[in-house]
PDB file of C-alpha atoms and ligand atoms in Angstrom:
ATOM      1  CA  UNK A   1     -42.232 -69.363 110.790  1.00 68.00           C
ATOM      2  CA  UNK A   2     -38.565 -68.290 111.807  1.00 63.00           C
ATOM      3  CA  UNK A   3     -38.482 -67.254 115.559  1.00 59.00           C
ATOM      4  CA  UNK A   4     -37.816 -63.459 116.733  1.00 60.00           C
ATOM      5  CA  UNK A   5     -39.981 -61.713 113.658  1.00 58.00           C
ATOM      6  CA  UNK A   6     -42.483 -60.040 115.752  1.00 65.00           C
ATOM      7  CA  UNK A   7     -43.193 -58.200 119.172  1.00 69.00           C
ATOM      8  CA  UNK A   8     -45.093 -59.648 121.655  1.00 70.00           C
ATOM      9  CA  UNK A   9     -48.290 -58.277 122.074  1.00 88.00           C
ATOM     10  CA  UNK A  10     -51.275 -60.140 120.633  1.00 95.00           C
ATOM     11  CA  UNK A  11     -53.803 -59.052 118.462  1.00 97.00           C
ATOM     12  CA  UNK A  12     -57.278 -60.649 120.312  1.00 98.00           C
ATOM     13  CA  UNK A  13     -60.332 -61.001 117.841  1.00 98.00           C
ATOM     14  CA  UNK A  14     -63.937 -60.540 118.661  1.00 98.00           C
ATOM     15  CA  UNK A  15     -66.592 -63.497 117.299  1.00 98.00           C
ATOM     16  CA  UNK A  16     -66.583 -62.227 114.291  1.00 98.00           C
ATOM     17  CA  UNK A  17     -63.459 -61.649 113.409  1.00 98.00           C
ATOM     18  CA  UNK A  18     -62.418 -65.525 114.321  1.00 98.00           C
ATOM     19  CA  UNK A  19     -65.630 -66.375 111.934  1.00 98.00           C
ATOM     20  CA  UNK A  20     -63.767 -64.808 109.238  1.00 98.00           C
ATOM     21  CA  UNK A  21     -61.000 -66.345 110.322  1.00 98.00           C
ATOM     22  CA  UNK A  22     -62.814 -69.638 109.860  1.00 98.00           C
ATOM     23  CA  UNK A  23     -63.937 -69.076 107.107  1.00 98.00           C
ATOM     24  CA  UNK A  24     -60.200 -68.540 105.829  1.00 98.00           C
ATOM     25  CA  UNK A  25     -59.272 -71.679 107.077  1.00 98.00           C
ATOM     26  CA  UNK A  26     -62.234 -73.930 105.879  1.00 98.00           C
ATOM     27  CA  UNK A  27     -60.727 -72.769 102.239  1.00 98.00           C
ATOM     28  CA  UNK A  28     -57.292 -73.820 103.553  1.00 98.00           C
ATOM     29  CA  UNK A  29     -58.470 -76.797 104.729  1.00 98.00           C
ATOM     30  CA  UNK A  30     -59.806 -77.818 102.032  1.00 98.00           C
ATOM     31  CA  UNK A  31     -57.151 -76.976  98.961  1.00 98.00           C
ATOM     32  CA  UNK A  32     -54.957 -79.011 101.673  1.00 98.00           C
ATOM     33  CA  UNK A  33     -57.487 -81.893 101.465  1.00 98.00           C
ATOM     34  CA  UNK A  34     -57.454 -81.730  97.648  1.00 98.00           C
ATOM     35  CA  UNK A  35     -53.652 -81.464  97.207  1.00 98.00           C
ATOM     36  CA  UNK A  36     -53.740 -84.995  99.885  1.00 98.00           C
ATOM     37  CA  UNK A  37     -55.972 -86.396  97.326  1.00 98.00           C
ATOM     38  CA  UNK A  38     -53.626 -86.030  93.894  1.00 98.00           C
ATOM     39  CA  UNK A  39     -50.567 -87.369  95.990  1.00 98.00           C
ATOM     40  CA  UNK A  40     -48.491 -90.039  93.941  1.00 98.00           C
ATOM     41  CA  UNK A  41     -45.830 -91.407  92.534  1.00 98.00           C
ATOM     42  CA  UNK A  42     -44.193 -89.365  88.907  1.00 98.00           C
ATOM     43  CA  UNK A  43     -46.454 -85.902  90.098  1.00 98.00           C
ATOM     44  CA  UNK A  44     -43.971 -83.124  90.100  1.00 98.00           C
ATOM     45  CA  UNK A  45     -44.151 -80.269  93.127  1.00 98.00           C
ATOM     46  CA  UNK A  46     -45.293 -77.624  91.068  1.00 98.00           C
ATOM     47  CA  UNK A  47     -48.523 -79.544  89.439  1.00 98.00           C
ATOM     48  CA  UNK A  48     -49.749 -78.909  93.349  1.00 99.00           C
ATOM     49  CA  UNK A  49     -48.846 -75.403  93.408  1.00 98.00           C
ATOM     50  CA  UNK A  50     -51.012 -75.296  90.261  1.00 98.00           C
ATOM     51  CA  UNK A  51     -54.056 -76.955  91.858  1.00 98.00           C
ATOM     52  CA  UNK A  52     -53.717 -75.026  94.725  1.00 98.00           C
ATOM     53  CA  UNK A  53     -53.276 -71.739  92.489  1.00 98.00           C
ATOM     54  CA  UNK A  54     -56.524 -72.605  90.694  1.00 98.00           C
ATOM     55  CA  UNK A  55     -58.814 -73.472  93.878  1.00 98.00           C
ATOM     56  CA  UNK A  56     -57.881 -70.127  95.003  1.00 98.00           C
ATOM     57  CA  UNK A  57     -59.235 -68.305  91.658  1.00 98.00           C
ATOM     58  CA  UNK A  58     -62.457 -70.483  91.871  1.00 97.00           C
ATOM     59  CA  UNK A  59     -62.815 -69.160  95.637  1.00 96.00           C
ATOM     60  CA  UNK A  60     -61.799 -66.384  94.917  1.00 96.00           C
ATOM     61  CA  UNK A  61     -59.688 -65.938  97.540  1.00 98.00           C
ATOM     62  CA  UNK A  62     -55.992 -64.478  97.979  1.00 98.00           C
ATOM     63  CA  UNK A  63     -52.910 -67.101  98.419  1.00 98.00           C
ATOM     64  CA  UNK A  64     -50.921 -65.449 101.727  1.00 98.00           C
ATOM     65  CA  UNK A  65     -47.472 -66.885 101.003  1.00 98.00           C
ATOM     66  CA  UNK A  66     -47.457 -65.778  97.703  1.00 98.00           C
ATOM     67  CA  UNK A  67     -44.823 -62.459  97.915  1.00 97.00           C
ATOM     68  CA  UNK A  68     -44.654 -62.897 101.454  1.00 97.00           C
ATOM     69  CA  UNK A  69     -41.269 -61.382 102.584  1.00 95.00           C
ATOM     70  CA  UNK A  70     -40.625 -62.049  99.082  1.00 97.00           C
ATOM     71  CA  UNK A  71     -41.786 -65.813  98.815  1.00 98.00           C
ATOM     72  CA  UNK A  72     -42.401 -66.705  94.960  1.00 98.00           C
ATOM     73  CA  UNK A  73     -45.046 -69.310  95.866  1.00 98.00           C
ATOM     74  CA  UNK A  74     -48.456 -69.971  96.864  1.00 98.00           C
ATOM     75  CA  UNK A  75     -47.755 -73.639  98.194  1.00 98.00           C
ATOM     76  CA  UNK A  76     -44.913 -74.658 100.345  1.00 98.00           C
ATOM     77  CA  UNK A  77     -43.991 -77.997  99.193  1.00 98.00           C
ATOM     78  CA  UNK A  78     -41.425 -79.954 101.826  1.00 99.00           C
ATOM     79  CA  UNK A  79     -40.348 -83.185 100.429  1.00 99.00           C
ATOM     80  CA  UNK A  80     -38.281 -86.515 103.033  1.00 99.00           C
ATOM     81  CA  UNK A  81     -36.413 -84.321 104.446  1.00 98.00           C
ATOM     82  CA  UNK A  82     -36.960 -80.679 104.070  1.00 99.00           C
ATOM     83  CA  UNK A  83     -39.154 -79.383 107.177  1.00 98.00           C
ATOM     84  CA  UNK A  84     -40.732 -76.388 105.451  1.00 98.00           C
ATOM     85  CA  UNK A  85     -40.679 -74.100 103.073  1.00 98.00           C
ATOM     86  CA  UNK A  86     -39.432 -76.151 100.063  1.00 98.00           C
ATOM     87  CA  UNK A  87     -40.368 -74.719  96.788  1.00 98.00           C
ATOM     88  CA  UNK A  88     -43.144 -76.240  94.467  1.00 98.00           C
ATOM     89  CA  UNK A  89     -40.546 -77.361  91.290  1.00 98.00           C
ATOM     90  CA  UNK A  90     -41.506 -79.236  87.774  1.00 98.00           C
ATOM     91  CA  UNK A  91     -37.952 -81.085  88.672  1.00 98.00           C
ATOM     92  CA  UNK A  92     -38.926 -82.386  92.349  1.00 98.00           C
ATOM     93  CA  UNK A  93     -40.720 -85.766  90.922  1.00 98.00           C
ATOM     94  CA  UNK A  94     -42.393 -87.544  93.858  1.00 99.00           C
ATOM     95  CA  UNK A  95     -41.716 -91.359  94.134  1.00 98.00           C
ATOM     96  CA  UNK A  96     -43.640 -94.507  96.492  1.00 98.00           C
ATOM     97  CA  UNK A  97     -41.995 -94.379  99.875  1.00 98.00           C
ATOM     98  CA  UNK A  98     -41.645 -90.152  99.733  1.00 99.00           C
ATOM     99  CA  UNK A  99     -43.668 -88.462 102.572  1.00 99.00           C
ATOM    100  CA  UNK A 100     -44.704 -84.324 101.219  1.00 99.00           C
ATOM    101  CA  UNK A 101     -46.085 -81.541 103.415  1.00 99.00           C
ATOM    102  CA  UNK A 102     -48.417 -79.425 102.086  1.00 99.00           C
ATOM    103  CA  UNK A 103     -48.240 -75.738 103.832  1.00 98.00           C
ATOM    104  CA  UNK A 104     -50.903 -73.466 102.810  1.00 98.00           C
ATOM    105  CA  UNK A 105     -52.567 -70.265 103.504  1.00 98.00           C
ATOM    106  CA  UNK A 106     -54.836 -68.078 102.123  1.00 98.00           C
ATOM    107  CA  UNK A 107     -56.308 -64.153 102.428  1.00 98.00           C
ATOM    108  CA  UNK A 108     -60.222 -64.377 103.219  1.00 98.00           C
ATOM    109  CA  UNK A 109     -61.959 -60.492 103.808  1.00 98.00           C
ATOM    110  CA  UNK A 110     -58.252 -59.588 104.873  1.00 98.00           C
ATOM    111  CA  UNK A 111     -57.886 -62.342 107.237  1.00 98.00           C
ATOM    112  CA  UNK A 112     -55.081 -65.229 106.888  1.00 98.00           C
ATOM    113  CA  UNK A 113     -55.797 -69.162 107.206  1.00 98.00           C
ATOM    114  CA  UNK A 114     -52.986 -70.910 107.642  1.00 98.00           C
ATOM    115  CA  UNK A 115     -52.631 -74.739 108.041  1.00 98.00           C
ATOM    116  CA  UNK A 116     -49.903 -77.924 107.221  1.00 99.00           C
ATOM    117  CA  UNK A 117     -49.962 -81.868 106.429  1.00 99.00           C
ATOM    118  CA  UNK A 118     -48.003 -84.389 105.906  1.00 99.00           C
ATOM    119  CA  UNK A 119     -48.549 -87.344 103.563  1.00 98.00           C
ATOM    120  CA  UNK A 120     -47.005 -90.683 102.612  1.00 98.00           C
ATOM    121  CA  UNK A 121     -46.756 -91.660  98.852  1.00 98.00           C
ATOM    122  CA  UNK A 122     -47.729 -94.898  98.454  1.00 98.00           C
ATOM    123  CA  UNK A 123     -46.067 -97.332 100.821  1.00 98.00           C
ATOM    124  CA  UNK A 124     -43.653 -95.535 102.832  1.00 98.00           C
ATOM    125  CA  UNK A 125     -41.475 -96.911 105.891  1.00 98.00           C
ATOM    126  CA  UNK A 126     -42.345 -97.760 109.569  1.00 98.00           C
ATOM    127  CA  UNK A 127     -40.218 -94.879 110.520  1.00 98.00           C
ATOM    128  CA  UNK A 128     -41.718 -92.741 108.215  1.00 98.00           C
ATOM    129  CA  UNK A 129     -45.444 -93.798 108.804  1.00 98.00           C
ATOM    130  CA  UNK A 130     -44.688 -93.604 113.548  1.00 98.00           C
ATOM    131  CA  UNK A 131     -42.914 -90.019 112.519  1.00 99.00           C
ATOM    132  CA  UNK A 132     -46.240 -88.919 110.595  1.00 98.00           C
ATOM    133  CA  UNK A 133     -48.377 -90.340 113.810  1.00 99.00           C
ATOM    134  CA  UNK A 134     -46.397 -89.006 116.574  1.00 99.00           C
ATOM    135  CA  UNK A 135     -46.108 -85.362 114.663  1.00 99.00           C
ATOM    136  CA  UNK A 136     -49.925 -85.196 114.301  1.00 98.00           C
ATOM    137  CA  UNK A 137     -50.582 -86.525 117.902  1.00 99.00           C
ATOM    138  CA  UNK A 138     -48.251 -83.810 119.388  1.00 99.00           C
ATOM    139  CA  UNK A 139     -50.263 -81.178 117.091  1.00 99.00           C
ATOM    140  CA  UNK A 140     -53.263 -82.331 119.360  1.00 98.00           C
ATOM    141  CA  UNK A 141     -51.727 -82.645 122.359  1.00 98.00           C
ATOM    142  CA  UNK A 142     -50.558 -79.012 122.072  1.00 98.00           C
ATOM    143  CA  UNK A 143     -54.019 -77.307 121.227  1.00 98.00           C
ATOM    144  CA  UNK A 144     -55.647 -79.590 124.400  1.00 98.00           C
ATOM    145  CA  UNK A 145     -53.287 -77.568 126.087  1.00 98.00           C
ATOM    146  CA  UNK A 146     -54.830 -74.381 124.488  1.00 98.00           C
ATOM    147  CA  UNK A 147     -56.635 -73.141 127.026  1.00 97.00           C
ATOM    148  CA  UNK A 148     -57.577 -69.643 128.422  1.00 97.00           C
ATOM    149  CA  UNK A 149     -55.723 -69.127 131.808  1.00 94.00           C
ATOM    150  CA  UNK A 150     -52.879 -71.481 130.691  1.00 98.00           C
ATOM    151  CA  UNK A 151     -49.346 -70.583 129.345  1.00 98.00           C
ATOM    152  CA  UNK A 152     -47.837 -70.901 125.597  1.00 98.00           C
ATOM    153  CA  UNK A 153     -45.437 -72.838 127.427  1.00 98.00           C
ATOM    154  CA  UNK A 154     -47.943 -75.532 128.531  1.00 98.00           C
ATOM    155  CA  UNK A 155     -48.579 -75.956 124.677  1.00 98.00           C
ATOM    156  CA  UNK A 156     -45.004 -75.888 123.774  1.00 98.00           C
ATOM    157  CA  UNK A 157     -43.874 -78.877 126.469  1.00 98.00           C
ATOM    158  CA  UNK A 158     -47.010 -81.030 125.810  1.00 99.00           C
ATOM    159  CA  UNK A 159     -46.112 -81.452 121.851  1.00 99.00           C
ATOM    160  CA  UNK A 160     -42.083 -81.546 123.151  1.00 99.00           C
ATOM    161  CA  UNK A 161     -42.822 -84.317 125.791  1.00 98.00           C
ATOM    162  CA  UNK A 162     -44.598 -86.407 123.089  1.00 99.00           C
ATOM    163  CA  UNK A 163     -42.096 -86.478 120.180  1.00 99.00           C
ATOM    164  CA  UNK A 164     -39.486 -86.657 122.733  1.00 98.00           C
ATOM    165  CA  UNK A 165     -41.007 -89.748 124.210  1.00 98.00           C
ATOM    166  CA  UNK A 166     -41.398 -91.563 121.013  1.00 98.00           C
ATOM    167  CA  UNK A 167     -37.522 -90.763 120.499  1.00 98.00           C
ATOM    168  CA  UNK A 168     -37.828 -87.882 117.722  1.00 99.00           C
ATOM    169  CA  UNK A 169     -36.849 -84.437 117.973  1.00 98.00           C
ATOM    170  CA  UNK A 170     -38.392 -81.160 117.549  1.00 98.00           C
ATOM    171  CA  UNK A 171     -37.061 -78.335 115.092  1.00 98.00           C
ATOM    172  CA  UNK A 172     -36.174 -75.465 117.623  1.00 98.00           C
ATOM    173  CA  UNK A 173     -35.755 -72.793 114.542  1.00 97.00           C
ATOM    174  CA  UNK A 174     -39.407 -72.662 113.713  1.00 98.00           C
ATOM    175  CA  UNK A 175     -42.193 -72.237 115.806  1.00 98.00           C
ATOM    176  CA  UNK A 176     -45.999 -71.460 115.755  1.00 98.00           C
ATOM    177  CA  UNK A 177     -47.363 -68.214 116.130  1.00 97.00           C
ATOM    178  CA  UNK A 178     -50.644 -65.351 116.524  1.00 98.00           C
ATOM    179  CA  UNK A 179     -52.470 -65.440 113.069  1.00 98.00           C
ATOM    180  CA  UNK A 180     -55.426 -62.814 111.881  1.00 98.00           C
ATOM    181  CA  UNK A 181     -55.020 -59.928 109.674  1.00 98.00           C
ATOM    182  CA  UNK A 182     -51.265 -60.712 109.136  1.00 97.00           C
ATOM    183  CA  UNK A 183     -49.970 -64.229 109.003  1.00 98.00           C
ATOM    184  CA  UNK A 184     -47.417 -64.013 111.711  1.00 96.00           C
ATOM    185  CA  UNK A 185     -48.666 -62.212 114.239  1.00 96.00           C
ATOM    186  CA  UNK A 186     -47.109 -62.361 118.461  1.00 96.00           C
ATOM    187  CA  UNK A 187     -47.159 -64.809 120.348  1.00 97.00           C
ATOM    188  CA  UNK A 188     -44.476 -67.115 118.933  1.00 96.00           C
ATOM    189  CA  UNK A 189     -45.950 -70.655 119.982  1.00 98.00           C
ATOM    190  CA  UNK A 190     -42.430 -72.951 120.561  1.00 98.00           C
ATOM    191  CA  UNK A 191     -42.214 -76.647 119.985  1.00 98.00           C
ATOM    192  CA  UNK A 192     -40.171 -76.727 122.730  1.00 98.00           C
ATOM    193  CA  UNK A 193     -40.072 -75.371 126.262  1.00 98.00           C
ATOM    194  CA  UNK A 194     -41.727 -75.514 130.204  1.00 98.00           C
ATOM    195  CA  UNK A 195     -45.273 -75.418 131.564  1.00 98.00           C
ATOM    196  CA  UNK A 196     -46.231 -72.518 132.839  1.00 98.00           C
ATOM    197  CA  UNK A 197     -43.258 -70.389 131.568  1.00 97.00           C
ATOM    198  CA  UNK A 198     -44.100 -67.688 128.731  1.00 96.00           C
ATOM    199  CA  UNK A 199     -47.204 -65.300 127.823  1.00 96.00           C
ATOM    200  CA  UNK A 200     -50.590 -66.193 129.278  1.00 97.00           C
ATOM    201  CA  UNK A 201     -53.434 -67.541 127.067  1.00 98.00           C
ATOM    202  CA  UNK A 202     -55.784 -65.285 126.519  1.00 98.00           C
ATOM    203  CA  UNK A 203     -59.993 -65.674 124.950  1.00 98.00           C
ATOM    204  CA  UNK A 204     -59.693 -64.063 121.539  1.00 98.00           C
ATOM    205  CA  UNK A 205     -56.137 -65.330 120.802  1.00 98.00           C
ATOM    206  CA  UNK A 206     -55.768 -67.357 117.627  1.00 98.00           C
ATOM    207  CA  UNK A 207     -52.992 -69.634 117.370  1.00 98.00           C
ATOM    208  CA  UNK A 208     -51.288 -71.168 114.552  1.00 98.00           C
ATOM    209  CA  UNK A 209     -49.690 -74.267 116.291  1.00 98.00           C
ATOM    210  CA  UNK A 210     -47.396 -76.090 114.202  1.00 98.00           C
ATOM    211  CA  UNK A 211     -44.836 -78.809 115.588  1.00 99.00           C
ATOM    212  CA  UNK A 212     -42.085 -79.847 112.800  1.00 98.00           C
ATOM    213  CA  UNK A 213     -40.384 -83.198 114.364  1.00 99.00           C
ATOM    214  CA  UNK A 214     -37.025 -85.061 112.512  1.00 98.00           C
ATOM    215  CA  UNK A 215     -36.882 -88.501 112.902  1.00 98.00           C
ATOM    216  CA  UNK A 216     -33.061 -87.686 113.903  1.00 98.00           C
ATOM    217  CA  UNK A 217     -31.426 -84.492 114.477  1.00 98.00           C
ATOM    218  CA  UNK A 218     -33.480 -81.269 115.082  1.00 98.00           C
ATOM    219  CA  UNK A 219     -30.754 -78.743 113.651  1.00 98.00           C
ATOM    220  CA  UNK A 220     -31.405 -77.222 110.366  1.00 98.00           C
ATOM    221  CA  UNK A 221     -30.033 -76.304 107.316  1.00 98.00           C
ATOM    222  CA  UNK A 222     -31.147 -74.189 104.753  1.00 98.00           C
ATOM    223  CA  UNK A 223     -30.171 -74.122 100.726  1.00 98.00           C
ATOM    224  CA  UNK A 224     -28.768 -72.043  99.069  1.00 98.00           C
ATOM    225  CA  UNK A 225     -32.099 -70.812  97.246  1.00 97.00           C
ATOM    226  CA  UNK A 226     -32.698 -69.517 100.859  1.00 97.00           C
ATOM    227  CA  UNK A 227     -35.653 -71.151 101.726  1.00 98.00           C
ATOM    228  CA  UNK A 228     -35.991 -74.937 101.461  1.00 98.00           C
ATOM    229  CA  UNK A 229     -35.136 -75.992 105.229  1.00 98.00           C
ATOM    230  CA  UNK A 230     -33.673 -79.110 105.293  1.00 98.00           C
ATOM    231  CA  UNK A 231     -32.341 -81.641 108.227  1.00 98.00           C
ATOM    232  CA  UNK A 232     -28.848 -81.039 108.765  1.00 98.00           C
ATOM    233  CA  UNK A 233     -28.315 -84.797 108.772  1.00 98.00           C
ATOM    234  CA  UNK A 234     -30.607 -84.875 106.249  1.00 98.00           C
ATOM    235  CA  UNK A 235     -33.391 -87.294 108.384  1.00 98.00           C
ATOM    236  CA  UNK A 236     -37.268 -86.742 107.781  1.00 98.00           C
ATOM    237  CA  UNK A 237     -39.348 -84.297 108.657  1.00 99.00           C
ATOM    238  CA  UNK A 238     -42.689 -84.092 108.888  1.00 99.00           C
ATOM    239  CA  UNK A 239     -45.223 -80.781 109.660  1.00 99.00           C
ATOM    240  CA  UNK A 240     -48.771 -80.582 110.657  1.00 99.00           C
ATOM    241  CA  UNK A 241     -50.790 -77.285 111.812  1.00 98.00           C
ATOM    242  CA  UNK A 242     -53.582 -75.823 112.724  1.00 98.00           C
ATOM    243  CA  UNK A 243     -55.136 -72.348 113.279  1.00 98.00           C
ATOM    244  CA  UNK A 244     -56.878 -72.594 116.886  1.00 98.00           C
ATOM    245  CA  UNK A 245     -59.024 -70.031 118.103  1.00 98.00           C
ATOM    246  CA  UNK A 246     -58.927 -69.408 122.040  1.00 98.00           C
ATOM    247  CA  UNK A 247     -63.080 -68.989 123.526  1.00 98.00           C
ATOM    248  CA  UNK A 248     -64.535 -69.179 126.864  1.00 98.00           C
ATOM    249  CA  UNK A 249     -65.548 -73.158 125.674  1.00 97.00           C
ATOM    250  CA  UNK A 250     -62.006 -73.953 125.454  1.00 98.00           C
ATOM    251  CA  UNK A 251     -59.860 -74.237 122.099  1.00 98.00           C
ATOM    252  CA  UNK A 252     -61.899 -74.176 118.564  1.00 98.00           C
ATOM    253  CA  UNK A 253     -60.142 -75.783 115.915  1.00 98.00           C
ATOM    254  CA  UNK A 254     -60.276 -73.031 112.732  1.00 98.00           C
ATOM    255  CA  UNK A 255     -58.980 -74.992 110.009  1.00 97.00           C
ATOM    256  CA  UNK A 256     -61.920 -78.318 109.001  1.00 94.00           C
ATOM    257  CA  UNK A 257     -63.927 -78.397 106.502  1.00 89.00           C
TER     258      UNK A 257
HETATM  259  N1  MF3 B   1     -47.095 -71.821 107.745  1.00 84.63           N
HETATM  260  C1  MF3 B   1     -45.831 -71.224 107.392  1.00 84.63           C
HETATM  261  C2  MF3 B   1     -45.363 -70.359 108.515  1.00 84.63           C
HETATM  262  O1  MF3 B   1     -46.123 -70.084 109.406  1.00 84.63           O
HETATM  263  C3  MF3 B   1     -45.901 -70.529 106.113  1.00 84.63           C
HETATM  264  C4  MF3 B   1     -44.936 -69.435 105.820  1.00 84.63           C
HETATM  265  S1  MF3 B   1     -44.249 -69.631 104.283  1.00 84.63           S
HETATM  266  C5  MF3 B   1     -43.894 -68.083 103.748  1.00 84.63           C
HETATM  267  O2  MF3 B   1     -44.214 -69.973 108.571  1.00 84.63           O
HETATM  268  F1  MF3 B   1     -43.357 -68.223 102.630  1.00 84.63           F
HETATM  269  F2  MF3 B   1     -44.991 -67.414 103.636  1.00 84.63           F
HETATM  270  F3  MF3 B   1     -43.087 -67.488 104.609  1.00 84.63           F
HETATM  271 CO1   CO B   2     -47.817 -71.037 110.223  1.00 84.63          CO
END
């Protein structure tokens, strides 16, 4: 999400309020799974928005992008190199070599899942397939940091040091954030920063932790539809996220099957 939306005092959730919350991000999980699954060559955006549209009326559950701050889709669908927020379109025609991000979230007993891939179609570059590895690594290496008594920043360096060490960059515009009954909720989780600078960790916080990494540049663009956010020098981006809850055992990933 865009930086500066919200205050900075988190919402914590009691047991069964973050079993809600996983229950909201099983569903996540798996529409994201089943979107992976129909990615090739000649399928258009928008079929995905579709599939995604209809696993939500067989759940029976409530897309949370859909309207949000006036977003006209379910899906998020972020093609080479848009970072996020590109918008499912019959014209956007995948091809072999393309890598998509899926972004997805849904409404589950009024709480928000809210979780991102990336994928290759078909055979896709060596750059392409190391930028997909190292963005997924630092997603990991983030929510080890997760940990009650730590710092957001501790997250926010750990996924920074690893991109930066494998000589990609990390968007600064966007950044993770709190997630329960609303989808952006405080803290704003950084891709970017120190250890032990900003808010403490706290049991009860759940954490939508989401590094976006270029292969070149991190500045952004965005079109002129508003959304799509796009590498200014137009290198690839890739996304992954997770919703993480914070518990006395250390972090709990929310969003598996
Ligand atoms: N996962 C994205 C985020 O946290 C989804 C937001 S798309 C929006 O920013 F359209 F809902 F804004
Ligand atoms: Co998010």
């Amino acid at each position: 999400m865009y930086k500066k939306l919200f205050g900075n005092r988190a919402i914590l959730k009691n047991k069964w309020e973050i079993e809600l919350l996983r229950k909201a991000n099983a569903i996540v999980m798996e529409v994201l799974l089943a979107l992976k699954e129909e990615v090739k060559p000649e399928k258009s955006t928008f079929e995905f928005e579709e599939l995604a549209l209809r696993i939500c009326e067989k759940k029976k559950v409530k897309p949370a992008f859909k309207g949000y701050r006036g977003y006209p889709y379910a899906l998020c669908v972020s093609v080479n190199e848009v970072i996020v927020h590109g918008m499912p379109k019959k014209e956007i025609v995948l091809k072999e070599g393309d890598i998509v991000s899926f972004d997805f979230g849904v409404i589950y007993e009024g709480y928000v899942g809210d979780a991102a891939l990336t994928v290759g179609v078909g055979e896709i570059s060596e750059t392409a397939k190391n930028l997909l590895k190292v963005t997924e690594e630092a997603l990991y290496k983030g929510i080890e940091k997760a940990h009650f008594g730590n710092r957001i920043g501790d997250i926010s360096s750990a996924i920074q040091r690893h991109v930066e060490a494998h000589g990609f960059n990390v968007i600064r515009e966007f950044v993770g954030h709190g997630v329960g009954r609303q989808l952006h909720e405080p803290p704003e989780v950084p891709n970017f920063g120190k250890p032990g600078k900003g808010p403490k960790i706290e049991i009860g916080m759940v954490l939508a932790i989401e590094p976006m990494v270029s292969a070149g540049d991190y500045r952004v663009e965005i079109l002129e539809d508003g959304w799509t956010a796009v590498t200014k020098d137009r290198s690839l981006a890739a996304h992954f996220e997770h919703s993480v809850a914070i518990t006395p055992e250390g972090p709990k990933i929310l969003s598996k099957v």
